[in-house]
Each structure stands twice: as C-alpha cells, then as structure tokens.
Amino acid sequence: MINLKLLYNDKVKSGLNFRPLAYKCCTAVLVAERYPYVTEVSMALVSDYEIRSLNYKYRKIDTSTDVLSFLDGEPDYETKSVILGDIIISAETAVRQANEYGHSVERELSFLTVHGMLHLLGYDHDSPANEKKMFDKQNAILGKLGISR
C-alpha cells in the first residue's frame, strides 16, 4: 500500500487543476518502483523566470528548463517514512511544450511529474543506457495511467 503526502503549490496561479492528476502520477511511480516508505513530496508550478533562477542557483545553468528535482532526505528506517524531495515545474514551459508536441497540457505535466519523481528515486539520463532505462520506465508508467502521446 502506497502512502503519499503531496504538498502542491500552483505559484503562478495557472488555473490548471493538475493536483489530482499529479497525485496519481506520483503514486504510479511509487507503485511501479514498489517504494516501501510513507512518502512526502513537494511540488510547485512556477514561472519560467523562477525556474531559471533556481536552475542557476543550484546547477549554475543560466536558462529556464521544464522540470527540476531536488532530493531531500534518506528514508527513516524506524518509521518507514521519507521526505523524498521537491519537483519544480515551469507551467509556462509545460504549456509551450504541449503545443509544440501536439498534446494536452495535462499530458505534458504528467510526463514532467513522472520524470521528476524518477529523478528523486535515483534515475538519470546522463548516458544513452540510463536515458533508455529512464524513458522506458516513464513511458510504461504513463501507459498504465492511460496517458500517451
């Protein structure tokens, strides 16, 4: 049984009702990974300006991006719980990318949420082999949710 606490903040007041789907996406990743801990994840929709500032502050990359993930802590083995981390998504970039790729904003936000969750669980796309593994996992999770291109 997955126990997830999702702290959700639409900082840009995007008007998107994404919180319920964000919860489903985060839960689907935890189920797919058989993650055994009571989990807390913080998620925010922000502007391109804010994500660019965070990208520069923490990664020294002076450009906006679609999603950032920040791992918070290690599991507490006694309580079987973890504050996993933060997922920051640029709402503006998500809308732009959805238009570019010809799919819904909800699909794009779902993809970015699953992508961010997988980063929090240790996946990366720093090599072709790791990228294939991560993107195959993303596609499988999105497929189980009935979300496809």
Coordinates of N, CA and C in Angstrom, one line a residue:
M1 N 0.8 -1.2 0.0 CA 0.0 0.0 0.0 C 0.9 1.2 0.0
I2 N 0.6 2.1 -0.9 CA 1.4 3.4 -1.0 C 0.7 4.5 -0.2
N3 N 1.5 5.1 0.6 CA 1.1 6.2 1.4 C 1.8 7.5 1.0
L4 N 1.2 8.4 0.3 CA 1.8 9.6 -0.3 C 1.2 10.8 0.3
K5 N 2.0 11.7 0.7 CA 1.5 13.1 1.1 C 2.1 14.0 0.0
L6 N 1.3 14.6 -0.8 CA 1.7 15.5 -1.8 C 1.4 17.0 -1.4
L7 N 2.5 17.7 -1.3 CA 2.3 19.2 -1.0 C 2.4 19.9 -2.3
Y8 N 1.3 20.5 -2.7 CA 1.2 21.0 -4.1 C 0.9 22.5 -4.0
N9 N 1.7 23.3 -4.9 CA 1.5 24.7 -4.9 C 1.6 25.2 -6.3
D10 N 0.5 25.8 -6.7 CA 0.5 26.5 -8.1 C 0.9 27.9 -7.9
K11 N 2.2 28.2 -7.8 CA 2.7 29.5 -7.5 C 2.4 30.6 -8.6
V12 N 2.1 30.1 -9.8 CA 1.8 31.1 -10.9 C 0.3 31.3 -11.1
K13 N -0.5 30.6 -10.3 CA -2.0 30.7 -10.4 C -2.3 30.4 -11.9
S14 N -1.9 29.2 -12.4 CA -2.0 28.9 -13.8 C -3.5 28.6 -14.1
G15 N -4.3 28.3 -13.2 CA -5.7 27.9 -13.5 C -5.8 26.4 -13.8
L16 N -4.7 25.7 -13.9 CA -4.7 24.3 -14.2 C -5.1 23.5 -13.0
N17 N -6.1 22.6 -13.1 CA -6.5 21.8 -12.0 C -5.7 20.5 -12.1
F18 N -4.4 20.6 -11.9 CA -3.5 19.4 -12.1 C -3.2 18.6 -10.8
R19 N -3.6 19.1 -9.6 CA -3.3 18.5 -8.4 C -3.7 17.0 -8.3
P20 N -5.0 16.7 -8.7 CA -5.4 15.3 -8.6 C -4.6 14.4 -9.5
L21 N -4.3 14.8 -10.7 CA -3.5 14.0 -11.7 C -2.0 13.9 -11.2
A22 N -1.5 15.0 -10.6 CA -0.2 15.0 -10.1 C 0.0 13.9 -9.0
Y23 N -1.1 13.8 -8.2 CA -1.1 12.8 -7.1 C -1.1 11.4 -7.7
K24 N -1.9 11.2 -8.8 CA -1.9 9.9 -9.4 C -0.6 9.6 -10.1
C25 N 0.0 10.6 -10.7 CA 1.3 10.3 -11.3 C 2.4 9.9 -10.3
C26 N 2.5 10.7 -9.2 CA 3.5 10.4 -8.2 C 3.2 9.0 -7.6
T27 N 2.0 8.7 -7.3 CA 1.6 7.4 -6.8 C 2.0 6.3 -7.7
A28 N 1.7 6.5 -9.0 CA 2.0 5.5 -10.0 C 3.5 5.1 -10.1
V29 N 4.3 6.2 -9.9 CA 5.8 5.9 -9.9 C 6.2 5.1 -8.6
L30 N 5.6 5.5 -7.5 CA 5.9 4.7 -6.3 C 5.5 3.3 -6.4
V31 N 4.3 3.1 -7.0 CA 3.8 1.7 -7.1 C 4.7 0.9 -8.1
A32 N 5.1 1.5 -9.2 CA 5.9 0.9 -10.2 C 7.3 0.5 -9.6
E33 N 7.8 1.3 -8.7 CA 9.1 1.1 -8.1 C 9.0 0.3 -6.8
R34 N 7.7 -0.1 -6.4 CA 7.5 -0.8 -5.2 C 8.2 -0.1 -4.0
Y35 N 8.0 1.2 -4.0 CA 8.6 2.0 -3.0 C 7.9 1.8 -1.6
P36 N 8.7 1.3 -0.6 CA 8.1 0.8 0.6 C 7.9 1.8 1.7
Y37 N 8.1 3.1 1.5 CA 8.1 4.1 2.6 C 6.9 5.0 2.4
V38 N 6.4 5.5 3.6 CA 5.4 6.6 3.6 C 6.2 7.8 3.1
T39 N 5.7 8.4 2.1 CA 6.4 9.4 1.3 C 5.8 10.7 1.2
E40 N 6.6 11.8 1.4 CA 6.2 13.1 1.2 C 6.9 13.8 0.1
V41 N 6.2 14.4 -0.9 CA 6.8 15.0 -2.0 C 6.2 16.4 -2.1
S42 N 7.0 17.4 -2.3 CA 6.6 18.8 -2.5 C 6.7 19.1 -4.0
M43 N 5.6 19.7 -4.5 CA 5.6 20.0 -6.0 C 5.1 21.4 -6.2
A44 N 5.7 22.1 -7.1 CA 5.3 23.5 -7.4 C 5.3 23.8 -8.9
L45 N 4.3 24.5 -9.3 CA 4.2 25.0 -10.7 C 4.7 26.5 -10.5
V46 N 5.7 26.8 -11.3 CA 6.3 28.1 -11.2 C 6.4 28.7 -12.6
S47 N 6.9 30.0 -12.7 CA 7.1 30.7 -14.0 C 8.5 30.3 -14.6
D48 N 8.7 30.6 -15.8 CA 10.0 30.4 -16.5 C 11.1 31.2 -15.7
Y49 N 10.7 32.4 -15.3 CA 11.7 33.2 -14.6 C 12.2 32.5 -13.3
E50 N 11.2 32.0 -12.5 CA 11.6 31.4 -11.3 C 12.4 30.1 -11.5
I51 N 12.0 29.3 -12.5 CA 12.7 28.0 -12.7 C 14.1 28.3 -13.2
R52 N 14.3 29.4 -14.0 CA 15.6 29.8 -14.5 C 16.5 30.2 -13.3
S53 N 15.9 31.0 -12.3 CA 16.6 31.4 -11.1 C 17.1 30.2 -10.3
L54 N 16.2 29.2 -10.1 CA 16.6 28.0 -9.4 C 17.6 27.2 -10.1
N55 N 17.5 27.1 -11.5 CA 18.4 26.3 -12.3 C 19.8 27.0 -12.1
Y56 N 19.9 28.3 -12.1 CA 21.2 29.0 -12.0 C 21.7 28.8 -10.6
K57 N 20.9 29.0 -9.6 CA 21.3 28.9 -8.2 C 21.9 27.6 -7.8
Y58 N 21.2 26.5 -8.3 CA 21.6 25.2 -7.8 C 22.4 24.4 -8.8
R59 N 22.3 24.7 -10.1 CA 23.0 24.0 -11.1 C 24.0 24.8 -11.9
K60 N 24.0 26.1 -11.7 CA 24.9 27.1 -12.4 C 24.6 27.0 -13.9
I61 N 23.3 26.8 -14.3 CA 22.9 26.8 -15.7 C 21.9 28.0 -15.8
D62 N 22.3 29.0 -16.6 CA 21.5 30.2 -16.7 C 20.5 30.1 -17.8
T63 N 19.6 29.2 -17.7 CA 18.5 29.1 -18.7 C 17.3 28.5 -18.0
S64 N 16.1 28.7 -18.5 CA 14.9 28.1 -17.9 C 14.9 26.6 -18.4
T65 N 14.2 25.8 -17.7 CA 14.1 24.4 -18.0 C 12.6 24.0 -17.7
D66 N 12.3 22.8 -18.1 CA 10.9 22.4 -17.8 C 10.6 21.8 -16.4
V67 N 11.6 21.1 -15.9 CA 11.4 20.5 -14.6 C 12.7 20.3 -13.8
L68 N 12.7 20.6 -12.5 CA 13.8 20.4 -11.7 C 13.4 19.5 -10.5
S69 N 14.3 18.6 -10.1 CA 14.0 17.8 -8.9 C 15.1 17.9 -7.9
F70 N 14.7 18.0 -6.7 CA 15.7 18.2 -5.6 C 15.4 17.1 -4.5
L71 N 16.4 16.2 -4.4 CA 16.2 15.1 -3.4 C 16.4 15.7 -2.0
D72 N 15.6 15.4 -1.1 CA 15.6 15.9 0.2 C 16.3 15.1 1.2
G73 N 15.8 13.9 1.5 CA 16.4 13.1 2.5 C 16.4 11.6 2.3
E74 N 17.0 10.9 3.2 CA 17.1 9.5 3.2 C 15.9 8.9 4.0
P75 N 15.5 7.8 3.7 CA 14.4 7.2 4.5 C 14.7 7.0 5.9
D76 N 13.8 7.1 6.8 CA 13.9 6.8 8.2 C 13.5 5.4 8.3
Y77 N 14.4 4.5 8.6 CA 14.1 3.1 8.6 C 13.2 2.6 9.8
E78 N 13.3 3.4 10.9 CA 12.4 3.1 12.0 C 11.0 3.4 11.7
T79 N 10.7 4.6 11.2 CA 9.3 5.0 10.9 C 8.8 4.6 9.5
K80 N 9.8 4.1 8.7 CA 9.4 3.7 7.3 C 8.8 4.9 6.6
S81 N 9.4 6.1 6.8 CA 8.9 7.3 6.1 C 10.1 8.1 5.5
V82 N 9.8 8.9 4.5 CA 10.8 9.8 3.9 C 10.2 11.0 3.4
I83 N 10.8 12.2 3.6 CA 10.5 13.4 2.9 C 11.4 13.3 1.6
L84 N 10.8 12.8 0.5 CA 11.6 12.5 -0.7 C 12.2 13.7 -1.3
G85 N 11.5 14.8 -1.5 CA 12.1 15.9 -2.2 C 11.1 16.8 -2.9
D86 N 11.6 17.6 -3.7 CA 10.8 18.7 -4.4 C 10.8 18.5 -5.9
I87 N 9.7 18.7 -6.6 CA 9.6 18.7 -8.0 C 9.1 20.1 -8.4
I88 N 9.9 20.8 -9.2 CA 9.5 22.2 -9.6 C 9.3 22.1 -11.1
I89 N 8.1 22.5 -11.6 CA 7.8 22.5 -13.0 C 7.4 23.9 -13.5
S90 N 8.0 24.3 -14.6 CA 7.6 25.6 -15.2 C 6.3 25.4 -15.9
A91 N 5.2 26.0 -15.5 CA 3.9 25.9 -16.1 C 4.0 26.5 -17.5
E92 N 4.7 27.6 -17.7 CA 4.9 28.2 -19.0 C 5.5 27.3 -20.0
T93 N 6.6 26.7 -19.6 CA 7.3 25.7 -20.5 C 6.4 24.5 -20.8
A94 N 5.7 24.0 -19.8 CA 4.8 22.9 -20.0 C 3.7 23.2 -21.0
V95 N 3.2 24.4 -21.0 CA 2.1 24.8 -22.0 C 2.8 24.9 -23.3
R96 N 3.9 25.5 -23.4 CA 4.7 25.7 -24.7 C 5.0 24.4 -25.3
Q97 N 5.5 23.5 -24.5 CA 5.9 22.1 -25.0 C 4.7 21.3 -25.4
A98 N 3.6 21.4 -24.7 CA 2.4 20.7 -25.1 C 2.0 21.1 -26.5
N99 N 2.0 22.5 -26.7 CA 1.7 23.0 -28.0 C 2.6 22.5 -29.1
E100 N 3.9 22.5 -28.8 CA 5.0 22.1 -29.7 C 4.8 20.6 -30.1
Y101 N 4.5 19.8 -29.1 CA 4.4 18.3 -29.3 C 3.0 17.9 -29.7
G102 N 2.0 18.8 -29.7 CA 0.7 18.5 -30.2 C -0.1 17.6 -29.2
H103 N 0.1 17.7 -27.9 CA -0.7 17.0 -27.0 C -1.2 18.0 -25.9
S104 N -2.0 17.4 -25.0 CA -2.6 18.3 -23.9 C -1.5 18.7 -22.9
V105 N -1.9 19.8 -22.2 CA -1.1 20.3 -21.1 C -1.0 19.3 -20.0
E106 N -2.2 18.7 -19.8 CA -2.2 17.6 -18.7 C -1.2 16.5 -19.0
R107 N -1.1 16.1 -20.3 CA -0.2 15.0 -20.7 C 1.2 15.5 -20.4
E108 N 1.6 16.8 -20.8 CA 2.9 17.3 -20.6 C 3.2 17.4 -19.1
L109 N 2.3 17.9 -18.3 CA 2.6 18.0 -16.9 C 2.7 16.6 -16.2
S110 N 2.0 15.6 -16.7 CA 2.1 14.3 -16.2 C 3.5 13.7 -16.5
F111 N 3.9 13.9 -17.8 CA 5.2 13.4 -18.2 C 6.3 14.1 -17.3
L112 N 6.2 15.4 -17.1 CA 7.2 16.1 -16.3 C 7.2 15.6 -14.8
T113 N 6.0 15.3 -14.3 CA 5.9 14.9 -12.9 C 6.5 13.5 -12.8
V114 N 6.2 12.6 -13.7 CA 6.8 11.2 -13.6 C 8.3 11.3 -13.8
H115 N 8.7 12.2 -14.7 CA 10.2 12.4 -14.9 C 10.8 12.9 -13.6
G116 N 10.2 13.9 -13.0 CA 10.8 14.4 -11.7 C 10.8 13.4 -10.6
M117 N 9.7 12.6 -10.5 CA 9.7 11.5 -9.5 C 10.8 10.5 -9.7
L118 N 11.0 10.1 -10.9 CA 12.0 9.1 -11.2 C 13.4 9.7 -10.9
H119 N 13.6 11.0 -11.1 CA 14.9 11.6 -10.7 C 15.0 11.5 -9.2
L120 N 13.9 11.7 -8.4 CA 14.0 11.7 -7.0 C 14.3 10.2 -6.5
L121 N 14.0 9.3 -7.3 CA 14.2 7.9 -6.9 C 15.5 7.3 -7.5
G122 N 16.3 8.2 -8.1 CA 17.7 7.9 -8.5 C 17.9 7.6 -9.9
Y123 N 16.9 7.8 -10.8 CA 17.1 7.6 -12.2 C 17.7 8.9 -12.8
D124 N 18.5 8.7 -13.9 CA 19.1 9.8 -14.6 C 19.2 9.5 -16.0
H125 N 19.4 10.5 -16.8 CA 19.6 10.3 -18.3 C 21.0 10.8 -18.7
D126 N 22.0 10.5 -17.9 CA 23.3 11.0 -18.1 C 24.1 10.2 -19.1
S127 N 23.6 9.1 -19.6 CA 24.2 8.3 -20.6 C 23.1 7.7 -21.5
P128 N 23.5 7.2 -22.7 CA 22.4 6.6 -23.5 C 21.7 5.4 -22.8
A129 N 22.4 4.6 -22.1 CA 21.8 3.4 -21.5 C 20.9 3.9 -20.4
N130 N 21.3 4.8 -19.5 CA 20.5 5.3 -18.5 C 19.3 6.1 -19.0
E131 N 19.5 6.8 -20.1 CA 18.4 7.5 -20.7 C 17.3 6.6 -21.2
K132 N 17.7 5.5 -21.9 CA 16.8 4.5 -22.3 C 16.0 3.9 -21.2
K133 N 16.7 3.5 -20.1 CA 16.1 2.9 -19.0 C 15.1 3.8 -18.3
M134 N 15.4 5.1 -18.2 CA 14.5 6.1 -17.6 C 13.3 6.3 -18.4
F135 N 13.6 6.6 -19.7 CA 12.4 6.9 -20.6 C 11.5 5.7 -20.9
D136 N 12.1 4.5 -20.9 CA 11.2 3.3 -20.9 C 10.3 3.2 -19.7
K137 N 10.9 3.5 -18.6 CA 10.2 3.4 -17.3 C 9.1 4.5 -17.3
Q138 N 9.4 5.7 -17.8 CA 8.4 6.8 -17.9 C 7.2 6.4 -18.7
N139 N 7.6 5.9 -19.9 CA 6.5 5.5 -20.9 C 5.6 4.4 -20.3
A140 N 6.2 3.5 -19.6 CA 5.4 2.4 -19.0 C 4.5 2.9 -18.0
I141 N 5.0 3.8 -17.1 CA 4.1 4.4 -16.1 C 3.0 5.2 -16.7
L142 N 3.4 6.1 -17.6 CA 2.3 6.9 -18.3 C 1.3 6.0 -19.0
G143 N 1.8 4.9 -19.6 CA 0.9 4.0 -20.3 C -0.1 3.3 -19.3
K144 N 0.4 3.0 -18.1 CA -0.5 2.4 -17.1 C -1.5 3.4 -16.6
L145 N -1.2 4.7 -16.7 CA -2.1 5.7 -16.3 C -3.1 6.1 -17.5
G146 N -2.9 5.5 -18.6 CA -3.7 5.8 -19.8 C -3.3 7.1 -20.5
I147 N -2.1 7.5 -20.2 CA -1.6 8.8 -20.8 C -0.5 8.5 -21.8
S148 N -0.8 8.8 -23.1 CA 0.2 8.5 -24.1 C 0.2 9.7 -25.0
R149 N 1.2 9.7 -25.9 CA 1.3 10.8 -26.9 C 0.2 10.7 -27.8

